[in-house]
PDB file of C-alpha atoms and ligand atoms in Angstrom:
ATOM      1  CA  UNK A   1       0.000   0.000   0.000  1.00  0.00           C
ATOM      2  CA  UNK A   2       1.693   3.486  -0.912  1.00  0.00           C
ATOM      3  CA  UNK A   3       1.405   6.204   1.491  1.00  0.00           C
ATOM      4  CA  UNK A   4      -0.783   9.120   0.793  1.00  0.00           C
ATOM      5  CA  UNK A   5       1.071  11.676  -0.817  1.00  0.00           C
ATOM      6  CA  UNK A   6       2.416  14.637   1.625  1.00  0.00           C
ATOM      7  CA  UNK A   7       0.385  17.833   0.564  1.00  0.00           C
ATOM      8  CA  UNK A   8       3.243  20.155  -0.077  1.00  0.00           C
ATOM      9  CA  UNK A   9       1.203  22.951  -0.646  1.00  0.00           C
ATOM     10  CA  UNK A  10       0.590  23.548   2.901  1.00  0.00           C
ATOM     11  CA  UNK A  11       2.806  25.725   4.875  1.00  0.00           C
ATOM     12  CA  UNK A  12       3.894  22.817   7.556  1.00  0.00           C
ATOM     13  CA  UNK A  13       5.690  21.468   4.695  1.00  0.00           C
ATOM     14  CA  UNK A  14       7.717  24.476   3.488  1.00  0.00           C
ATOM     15  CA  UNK A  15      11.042  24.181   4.673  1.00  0.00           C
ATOM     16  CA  UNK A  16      13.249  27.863   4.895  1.00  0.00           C
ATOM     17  CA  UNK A  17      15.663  26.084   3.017  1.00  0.00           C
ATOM     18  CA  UNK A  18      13.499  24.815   0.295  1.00  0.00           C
ATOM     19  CA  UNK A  19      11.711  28.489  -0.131  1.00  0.00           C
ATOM     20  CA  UNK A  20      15.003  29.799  -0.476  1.00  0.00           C
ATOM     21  CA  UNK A  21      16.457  27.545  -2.715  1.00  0.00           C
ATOM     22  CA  UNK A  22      13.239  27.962  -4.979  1.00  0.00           C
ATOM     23  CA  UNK A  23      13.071  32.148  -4.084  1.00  0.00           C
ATOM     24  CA  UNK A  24       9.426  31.073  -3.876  1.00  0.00           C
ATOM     25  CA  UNK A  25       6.812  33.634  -2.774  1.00  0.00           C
ATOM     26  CA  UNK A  26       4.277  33.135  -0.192  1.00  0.00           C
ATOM     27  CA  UNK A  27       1.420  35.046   0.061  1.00  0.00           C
ATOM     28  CA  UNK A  28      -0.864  34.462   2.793  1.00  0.00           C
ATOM     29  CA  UNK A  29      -3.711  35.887   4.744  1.00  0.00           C
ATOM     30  CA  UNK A  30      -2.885  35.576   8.275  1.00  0.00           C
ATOM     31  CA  UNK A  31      -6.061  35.413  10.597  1.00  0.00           C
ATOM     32  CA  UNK A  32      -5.480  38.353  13.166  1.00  0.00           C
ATOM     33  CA  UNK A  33      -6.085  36.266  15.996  1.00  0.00           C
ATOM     34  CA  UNK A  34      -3.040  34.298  15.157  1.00  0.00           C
ATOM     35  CA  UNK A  35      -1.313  37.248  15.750  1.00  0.00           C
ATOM     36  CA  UNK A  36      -1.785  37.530  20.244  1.00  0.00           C
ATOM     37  CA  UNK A  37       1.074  39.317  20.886  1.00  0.00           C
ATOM     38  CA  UNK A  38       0.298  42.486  18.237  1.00  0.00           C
ATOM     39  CA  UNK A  39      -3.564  42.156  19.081  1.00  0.00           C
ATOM     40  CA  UNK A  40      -2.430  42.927  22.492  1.00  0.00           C
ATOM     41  CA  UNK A  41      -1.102  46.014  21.340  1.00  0.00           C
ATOM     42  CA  UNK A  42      -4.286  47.305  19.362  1.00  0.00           C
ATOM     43  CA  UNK A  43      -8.109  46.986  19.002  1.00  0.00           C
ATOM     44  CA  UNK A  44      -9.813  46.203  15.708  1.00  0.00           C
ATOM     45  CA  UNK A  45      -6.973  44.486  14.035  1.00  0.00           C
ATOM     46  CA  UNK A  46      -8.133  42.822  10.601  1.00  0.00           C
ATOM     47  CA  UNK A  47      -6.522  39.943   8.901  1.00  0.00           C
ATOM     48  CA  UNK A  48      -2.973  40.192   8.226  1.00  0.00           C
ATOM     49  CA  UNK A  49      -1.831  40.151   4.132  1.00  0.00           C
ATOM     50  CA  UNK A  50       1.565  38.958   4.161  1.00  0.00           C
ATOM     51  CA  UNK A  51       4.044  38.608   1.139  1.00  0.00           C
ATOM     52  CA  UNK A  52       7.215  37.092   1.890  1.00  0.00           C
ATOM     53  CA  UNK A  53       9.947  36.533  -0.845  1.00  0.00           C
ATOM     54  CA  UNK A  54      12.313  34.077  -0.145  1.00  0.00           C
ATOM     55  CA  UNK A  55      15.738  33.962  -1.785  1.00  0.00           C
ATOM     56  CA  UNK A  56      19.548  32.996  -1.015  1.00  0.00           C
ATOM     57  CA  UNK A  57      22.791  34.962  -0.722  1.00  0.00           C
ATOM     58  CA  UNK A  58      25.912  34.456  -1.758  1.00  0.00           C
ATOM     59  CA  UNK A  59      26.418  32.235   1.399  1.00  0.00           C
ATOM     60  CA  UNK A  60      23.568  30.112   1.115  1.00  0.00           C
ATOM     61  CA  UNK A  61      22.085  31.600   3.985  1.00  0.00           C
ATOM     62  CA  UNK A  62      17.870  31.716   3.469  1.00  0.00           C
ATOM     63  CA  UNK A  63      16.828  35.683   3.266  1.00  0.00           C
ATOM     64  CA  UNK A  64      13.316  36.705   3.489  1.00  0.00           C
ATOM     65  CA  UNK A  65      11.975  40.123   2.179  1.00  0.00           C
ATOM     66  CA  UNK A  66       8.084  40.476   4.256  1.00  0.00           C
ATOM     67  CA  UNK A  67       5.500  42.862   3.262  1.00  0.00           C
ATOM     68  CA  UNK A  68       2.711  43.363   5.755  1.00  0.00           C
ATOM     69  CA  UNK A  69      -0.256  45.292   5.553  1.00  0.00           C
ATOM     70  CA  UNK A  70      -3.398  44.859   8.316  1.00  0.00           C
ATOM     71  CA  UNK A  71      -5.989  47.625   9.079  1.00  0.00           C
ATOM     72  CA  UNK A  72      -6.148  48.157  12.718  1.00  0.00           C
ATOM     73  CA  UNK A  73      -6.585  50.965  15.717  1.00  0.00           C
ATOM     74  CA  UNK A  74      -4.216  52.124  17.898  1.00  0.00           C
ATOM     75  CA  UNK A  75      -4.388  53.991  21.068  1.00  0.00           C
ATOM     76  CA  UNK A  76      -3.033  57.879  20.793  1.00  0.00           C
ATOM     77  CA  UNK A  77       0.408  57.842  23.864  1.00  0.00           C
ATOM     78  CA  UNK A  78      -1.420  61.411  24.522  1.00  0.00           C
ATOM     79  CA  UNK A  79      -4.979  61.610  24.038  1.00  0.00           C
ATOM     80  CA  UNK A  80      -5.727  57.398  24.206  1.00  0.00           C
ATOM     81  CA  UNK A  81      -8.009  57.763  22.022  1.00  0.00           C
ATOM     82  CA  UNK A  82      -8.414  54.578  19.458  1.00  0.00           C
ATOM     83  CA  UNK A  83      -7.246  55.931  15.868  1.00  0.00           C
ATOM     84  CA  UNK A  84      -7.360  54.415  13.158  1.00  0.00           C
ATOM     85  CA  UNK A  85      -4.091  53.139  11.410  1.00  0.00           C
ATOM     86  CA  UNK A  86      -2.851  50.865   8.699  1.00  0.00           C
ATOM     87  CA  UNK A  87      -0.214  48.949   9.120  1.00  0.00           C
ATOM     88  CA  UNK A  88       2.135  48.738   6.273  1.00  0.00           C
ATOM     89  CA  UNK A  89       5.404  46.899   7.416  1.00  0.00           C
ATOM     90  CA  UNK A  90       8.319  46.050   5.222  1.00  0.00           C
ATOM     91  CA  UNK A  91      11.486  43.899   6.279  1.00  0.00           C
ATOM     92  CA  UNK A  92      14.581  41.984   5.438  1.00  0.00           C
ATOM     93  CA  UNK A  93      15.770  39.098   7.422  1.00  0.00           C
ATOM     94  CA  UNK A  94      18.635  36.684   7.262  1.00  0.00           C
ATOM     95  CA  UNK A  95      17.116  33.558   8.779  1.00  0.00           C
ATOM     96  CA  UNK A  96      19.789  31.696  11.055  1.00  0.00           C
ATOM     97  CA  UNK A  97      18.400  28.275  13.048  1.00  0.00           C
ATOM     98  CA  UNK A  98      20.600  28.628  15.722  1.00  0.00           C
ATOM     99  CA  UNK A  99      21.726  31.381  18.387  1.00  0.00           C
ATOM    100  CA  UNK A 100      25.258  30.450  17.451  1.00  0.00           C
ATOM    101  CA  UNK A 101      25.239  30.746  13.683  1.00  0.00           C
ATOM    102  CA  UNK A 102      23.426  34.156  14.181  1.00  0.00           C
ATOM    103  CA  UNK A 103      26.538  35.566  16.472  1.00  0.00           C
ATOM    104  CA  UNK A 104      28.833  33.675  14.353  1.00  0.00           C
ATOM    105  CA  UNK A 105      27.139  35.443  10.980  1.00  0.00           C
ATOM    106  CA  UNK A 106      26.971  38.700  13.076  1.00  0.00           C
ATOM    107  CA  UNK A 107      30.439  39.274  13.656  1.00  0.00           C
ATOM    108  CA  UNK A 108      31.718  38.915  10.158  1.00  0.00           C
ATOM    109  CA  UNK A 109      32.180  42.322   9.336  1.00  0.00           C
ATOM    110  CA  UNK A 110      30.246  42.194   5.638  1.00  0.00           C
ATOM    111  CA  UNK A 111      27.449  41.207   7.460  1.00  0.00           C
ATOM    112  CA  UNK A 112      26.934  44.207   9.987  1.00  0.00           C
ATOM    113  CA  UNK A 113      23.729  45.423   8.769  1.00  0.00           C
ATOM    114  CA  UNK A 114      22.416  42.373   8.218  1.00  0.00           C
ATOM    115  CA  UNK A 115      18.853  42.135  10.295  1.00  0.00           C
ATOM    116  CA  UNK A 116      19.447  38.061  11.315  1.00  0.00           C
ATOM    117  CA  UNK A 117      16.544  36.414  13.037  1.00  0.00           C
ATOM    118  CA  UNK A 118      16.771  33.211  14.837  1.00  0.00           C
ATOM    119  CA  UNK A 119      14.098  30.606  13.785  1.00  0.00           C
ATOM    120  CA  UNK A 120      14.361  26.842  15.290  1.00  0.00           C
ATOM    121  CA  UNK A 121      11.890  25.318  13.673  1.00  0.00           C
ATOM    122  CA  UNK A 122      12.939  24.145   9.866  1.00  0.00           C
ATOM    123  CA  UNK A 123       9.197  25.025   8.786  1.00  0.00           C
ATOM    124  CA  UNK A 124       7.871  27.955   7.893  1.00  0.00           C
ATOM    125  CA  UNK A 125       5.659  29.278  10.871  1.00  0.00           C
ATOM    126  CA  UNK A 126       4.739  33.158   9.810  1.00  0.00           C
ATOM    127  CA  UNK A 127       3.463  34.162  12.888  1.00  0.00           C
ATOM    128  CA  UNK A 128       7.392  33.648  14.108  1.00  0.00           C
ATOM    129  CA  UNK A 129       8.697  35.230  11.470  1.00  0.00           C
ATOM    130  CA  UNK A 130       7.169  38.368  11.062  1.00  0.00           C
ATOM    131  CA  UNK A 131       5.077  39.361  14.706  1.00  0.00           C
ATOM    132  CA  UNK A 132       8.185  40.891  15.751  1.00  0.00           C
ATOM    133  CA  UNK A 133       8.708  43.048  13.237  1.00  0.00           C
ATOM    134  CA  UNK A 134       5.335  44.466  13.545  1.00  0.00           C
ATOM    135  CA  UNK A 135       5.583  44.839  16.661  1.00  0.00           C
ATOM    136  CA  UNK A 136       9.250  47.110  16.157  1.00  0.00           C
ATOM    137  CA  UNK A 137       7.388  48.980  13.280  1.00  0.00           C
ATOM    138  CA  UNK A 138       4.313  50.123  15.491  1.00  0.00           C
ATOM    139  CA  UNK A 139       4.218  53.953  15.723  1.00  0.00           C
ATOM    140  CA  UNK A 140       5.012  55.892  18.945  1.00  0.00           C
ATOM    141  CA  UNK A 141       2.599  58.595  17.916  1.00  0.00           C
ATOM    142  CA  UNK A 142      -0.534  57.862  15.965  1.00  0.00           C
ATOM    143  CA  UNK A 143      -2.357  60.910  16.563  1.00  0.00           C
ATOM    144  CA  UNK A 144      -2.039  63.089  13.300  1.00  0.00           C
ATOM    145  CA  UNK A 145       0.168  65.884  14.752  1.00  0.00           C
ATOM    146  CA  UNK A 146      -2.514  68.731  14.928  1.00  0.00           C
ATOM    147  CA  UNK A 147      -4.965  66.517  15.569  1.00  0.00           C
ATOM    148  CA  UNK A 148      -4.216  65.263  19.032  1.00  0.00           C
ATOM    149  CA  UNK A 149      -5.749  67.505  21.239  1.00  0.00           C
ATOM    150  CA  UNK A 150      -3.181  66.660  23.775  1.00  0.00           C
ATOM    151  CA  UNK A 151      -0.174  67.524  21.908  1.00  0.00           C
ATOM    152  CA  UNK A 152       2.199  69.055  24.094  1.00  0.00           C
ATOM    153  CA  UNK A 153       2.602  72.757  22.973  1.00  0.00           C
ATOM    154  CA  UNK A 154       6.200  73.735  21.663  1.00  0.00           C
ATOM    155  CA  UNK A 155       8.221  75.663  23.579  1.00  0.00           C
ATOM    156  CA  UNK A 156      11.111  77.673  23.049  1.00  0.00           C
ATOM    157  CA  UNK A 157      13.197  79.212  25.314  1.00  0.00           C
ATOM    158  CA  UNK A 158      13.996  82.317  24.999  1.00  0.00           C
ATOM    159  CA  UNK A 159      17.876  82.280  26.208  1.00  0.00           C
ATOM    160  CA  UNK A 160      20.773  84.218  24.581  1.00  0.00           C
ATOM    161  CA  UNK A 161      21.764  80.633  23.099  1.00  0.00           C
ATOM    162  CA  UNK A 162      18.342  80.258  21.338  1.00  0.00           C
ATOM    163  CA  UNK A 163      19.223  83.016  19.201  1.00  0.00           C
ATOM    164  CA  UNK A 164      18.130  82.341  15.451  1.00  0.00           C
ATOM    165  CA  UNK A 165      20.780  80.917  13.907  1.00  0.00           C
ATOM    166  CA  UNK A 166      21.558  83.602  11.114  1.00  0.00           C
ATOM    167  CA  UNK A 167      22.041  85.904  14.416  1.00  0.00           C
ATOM    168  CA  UNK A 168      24.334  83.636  15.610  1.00  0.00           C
ATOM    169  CA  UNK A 169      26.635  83.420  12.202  1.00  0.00           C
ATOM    170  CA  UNK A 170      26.363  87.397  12.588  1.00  0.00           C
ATOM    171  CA  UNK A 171      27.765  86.741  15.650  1.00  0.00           C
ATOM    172  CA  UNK A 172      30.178  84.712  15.015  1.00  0.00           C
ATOM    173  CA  UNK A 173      31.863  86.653  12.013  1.00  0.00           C
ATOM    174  CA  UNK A 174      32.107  89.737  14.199  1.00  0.00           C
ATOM    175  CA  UNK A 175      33.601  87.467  16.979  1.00  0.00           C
ATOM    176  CA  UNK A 176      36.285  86.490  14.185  1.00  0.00           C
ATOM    177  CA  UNK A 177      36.587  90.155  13.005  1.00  0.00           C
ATOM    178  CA  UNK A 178      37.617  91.331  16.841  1.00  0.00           C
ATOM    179  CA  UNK A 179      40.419  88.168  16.954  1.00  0.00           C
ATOM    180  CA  UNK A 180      41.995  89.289  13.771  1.00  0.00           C
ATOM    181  CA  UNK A 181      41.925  93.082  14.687  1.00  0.00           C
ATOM    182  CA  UNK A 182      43.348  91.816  18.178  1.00  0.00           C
ATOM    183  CA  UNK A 183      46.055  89.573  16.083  1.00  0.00           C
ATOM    184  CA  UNK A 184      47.389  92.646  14.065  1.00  0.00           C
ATOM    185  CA  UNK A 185      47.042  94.784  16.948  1.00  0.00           C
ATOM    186  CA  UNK A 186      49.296  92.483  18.460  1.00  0.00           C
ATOM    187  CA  UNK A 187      51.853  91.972  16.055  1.00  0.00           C
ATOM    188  CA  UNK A 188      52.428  95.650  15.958  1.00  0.00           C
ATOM    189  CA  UNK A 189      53.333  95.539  19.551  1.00  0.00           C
ATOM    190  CA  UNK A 190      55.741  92.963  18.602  1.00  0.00           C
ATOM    191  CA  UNK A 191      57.348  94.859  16.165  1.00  0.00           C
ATOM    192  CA  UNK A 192      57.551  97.797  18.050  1.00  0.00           C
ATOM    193  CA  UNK A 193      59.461  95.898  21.110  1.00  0.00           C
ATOM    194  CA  UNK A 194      61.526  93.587  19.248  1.00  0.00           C
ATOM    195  CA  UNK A 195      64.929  94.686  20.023  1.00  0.00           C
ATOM    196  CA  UNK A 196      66.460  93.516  16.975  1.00  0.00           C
ATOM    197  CA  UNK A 197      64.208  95.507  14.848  1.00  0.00           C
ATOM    198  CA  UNK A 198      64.734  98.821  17.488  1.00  0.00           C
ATOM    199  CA  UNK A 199      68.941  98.725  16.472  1.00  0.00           C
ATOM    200  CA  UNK A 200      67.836  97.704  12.918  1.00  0.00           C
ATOM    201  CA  UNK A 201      65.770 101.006  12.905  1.00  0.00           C
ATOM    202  CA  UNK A 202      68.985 102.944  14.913  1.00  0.00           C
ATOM    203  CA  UNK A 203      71.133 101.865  12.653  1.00  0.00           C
ATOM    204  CA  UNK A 204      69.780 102.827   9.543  1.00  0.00           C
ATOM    205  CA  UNK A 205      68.933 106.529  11.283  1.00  0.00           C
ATOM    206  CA  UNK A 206      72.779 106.665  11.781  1.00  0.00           C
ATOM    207  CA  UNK A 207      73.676 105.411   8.300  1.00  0.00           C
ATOM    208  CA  UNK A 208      71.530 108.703   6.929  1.00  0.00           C
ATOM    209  CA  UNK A 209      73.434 110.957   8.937  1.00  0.00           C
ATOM    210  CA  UNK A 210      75.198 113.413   6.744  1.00  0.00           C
ATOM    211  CA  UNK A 211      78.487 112.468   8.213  1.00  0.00           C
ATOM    212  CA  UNK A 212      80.451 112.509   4.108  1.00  0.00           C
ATOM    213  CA  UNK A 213      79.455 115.496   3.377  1.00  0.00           C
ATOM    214  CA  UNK A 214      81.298 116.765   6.866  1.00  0.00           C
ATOM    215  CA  UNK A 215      84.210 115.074   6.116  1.00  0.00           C
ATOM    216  CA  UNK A 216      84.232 116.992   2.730  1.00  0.00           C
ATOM    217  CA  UNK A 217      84.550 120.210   4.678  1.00  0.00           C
ATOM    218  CA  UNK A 218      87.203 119.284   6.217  1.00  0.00           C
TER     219      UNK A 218
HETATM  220 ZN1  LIG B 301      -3.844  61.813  20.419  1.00  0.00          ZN
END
């Protein structure tokens, strides 16, 4: 008797490895509740559409480009009112499978702004890979700036520092015009006292002296 053929079409079956090795795209609609941790975080999220192309690098290593989008509302930090927002979250990730490979992969130096996640499992689970970077992408502020009623007001102080800052290049010139007047100012002092230049000057008064012409009188 043959065993029923494995339905590969379902995501328990999709190794990281195989998507990458295929640069397959997935495209799924992700049931909000799946999503605990995020709902936690707002009220009247909708199901989650979720691309995700796979590829490899140059290493082999699996890379994932995500593109979320859910409609959802989130509560204002000032007002806490619910507002509406969409969520529109894009990523790259470097998928490592262990905590070591991802320190060993983050300290070569080419891969420094690489955004590695570590995923155990060998199958793809979605909610793993891309939860936390909705979570990172939610907005601190979600009040549309003059619309928050309880928007801080700016203030400015009003200190000789605060100064606009074409004032304060004004400023600054002039500050550099006194130093150089100051710097010539000073050099002439120098002149003046060098003693060098003093017997320079005494001796040059003495060379004028008529003295030939009084030795022609004689
Ligand atoms: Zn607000």
């Amino acid at each position: 008797m043959i065993a029923p053929a494995m339905n590969s079409r379902t995501d328990g079956a999709l190794t990281y490895q195989s998507l990458g090795q295929r640069k397959a795209l997935v495209e799924r609609v992700v049931r909000s509740e799946q999503m605990s941790r995020l709902e936690q975080e707002c009220t009247e999220l909708g199901d989650l559409q979720v691309k995700l192309y796979f590829d490899r690098d140059a290493r082999y290593r699996v890379v994932v480009e995500g593109v979320i989008e859910a409609s959802a509302k989130l509560p204002c930090h000032l007002c806490q009112e619910s507002v509406p927002y969409i969520l529109r979250t894009t990523f790259n990730a470097t998928i490592a499978s262990t905590e070591e490979q991802a320190e060993y992969w983050s300290s070569g130096e080419e891969s420094a702004d690489l955004n590695i996640v570590v995923i155990e499992g060998p199958r793809l689970d979605i909610v793993e890979l891309v939860e936390d970077e909705l979570l990172l992408d939610l907005p601190g502020q979600v009040c549309v700036d003059l619309n928050c009623g309880n928007r801080p007001a700016m203030v400015y102080d009003d200190g000789a520092s605060d100064a606009p800052p074409d004032q304060r290049e004004q400023r600054d010139q002039k500050d550099k015009r006194d130093q150089k007047d100051l710097l010539e100012e000073t050099e002439e002092l120098v002149d003046r006292q060098l003693p060098f230049l003093g017997l320079k000057a005494a001796l040059q008064e003495i060379g004028s002296l008529p003295t030939e012409e009084g030795e022609e009188d004689i």
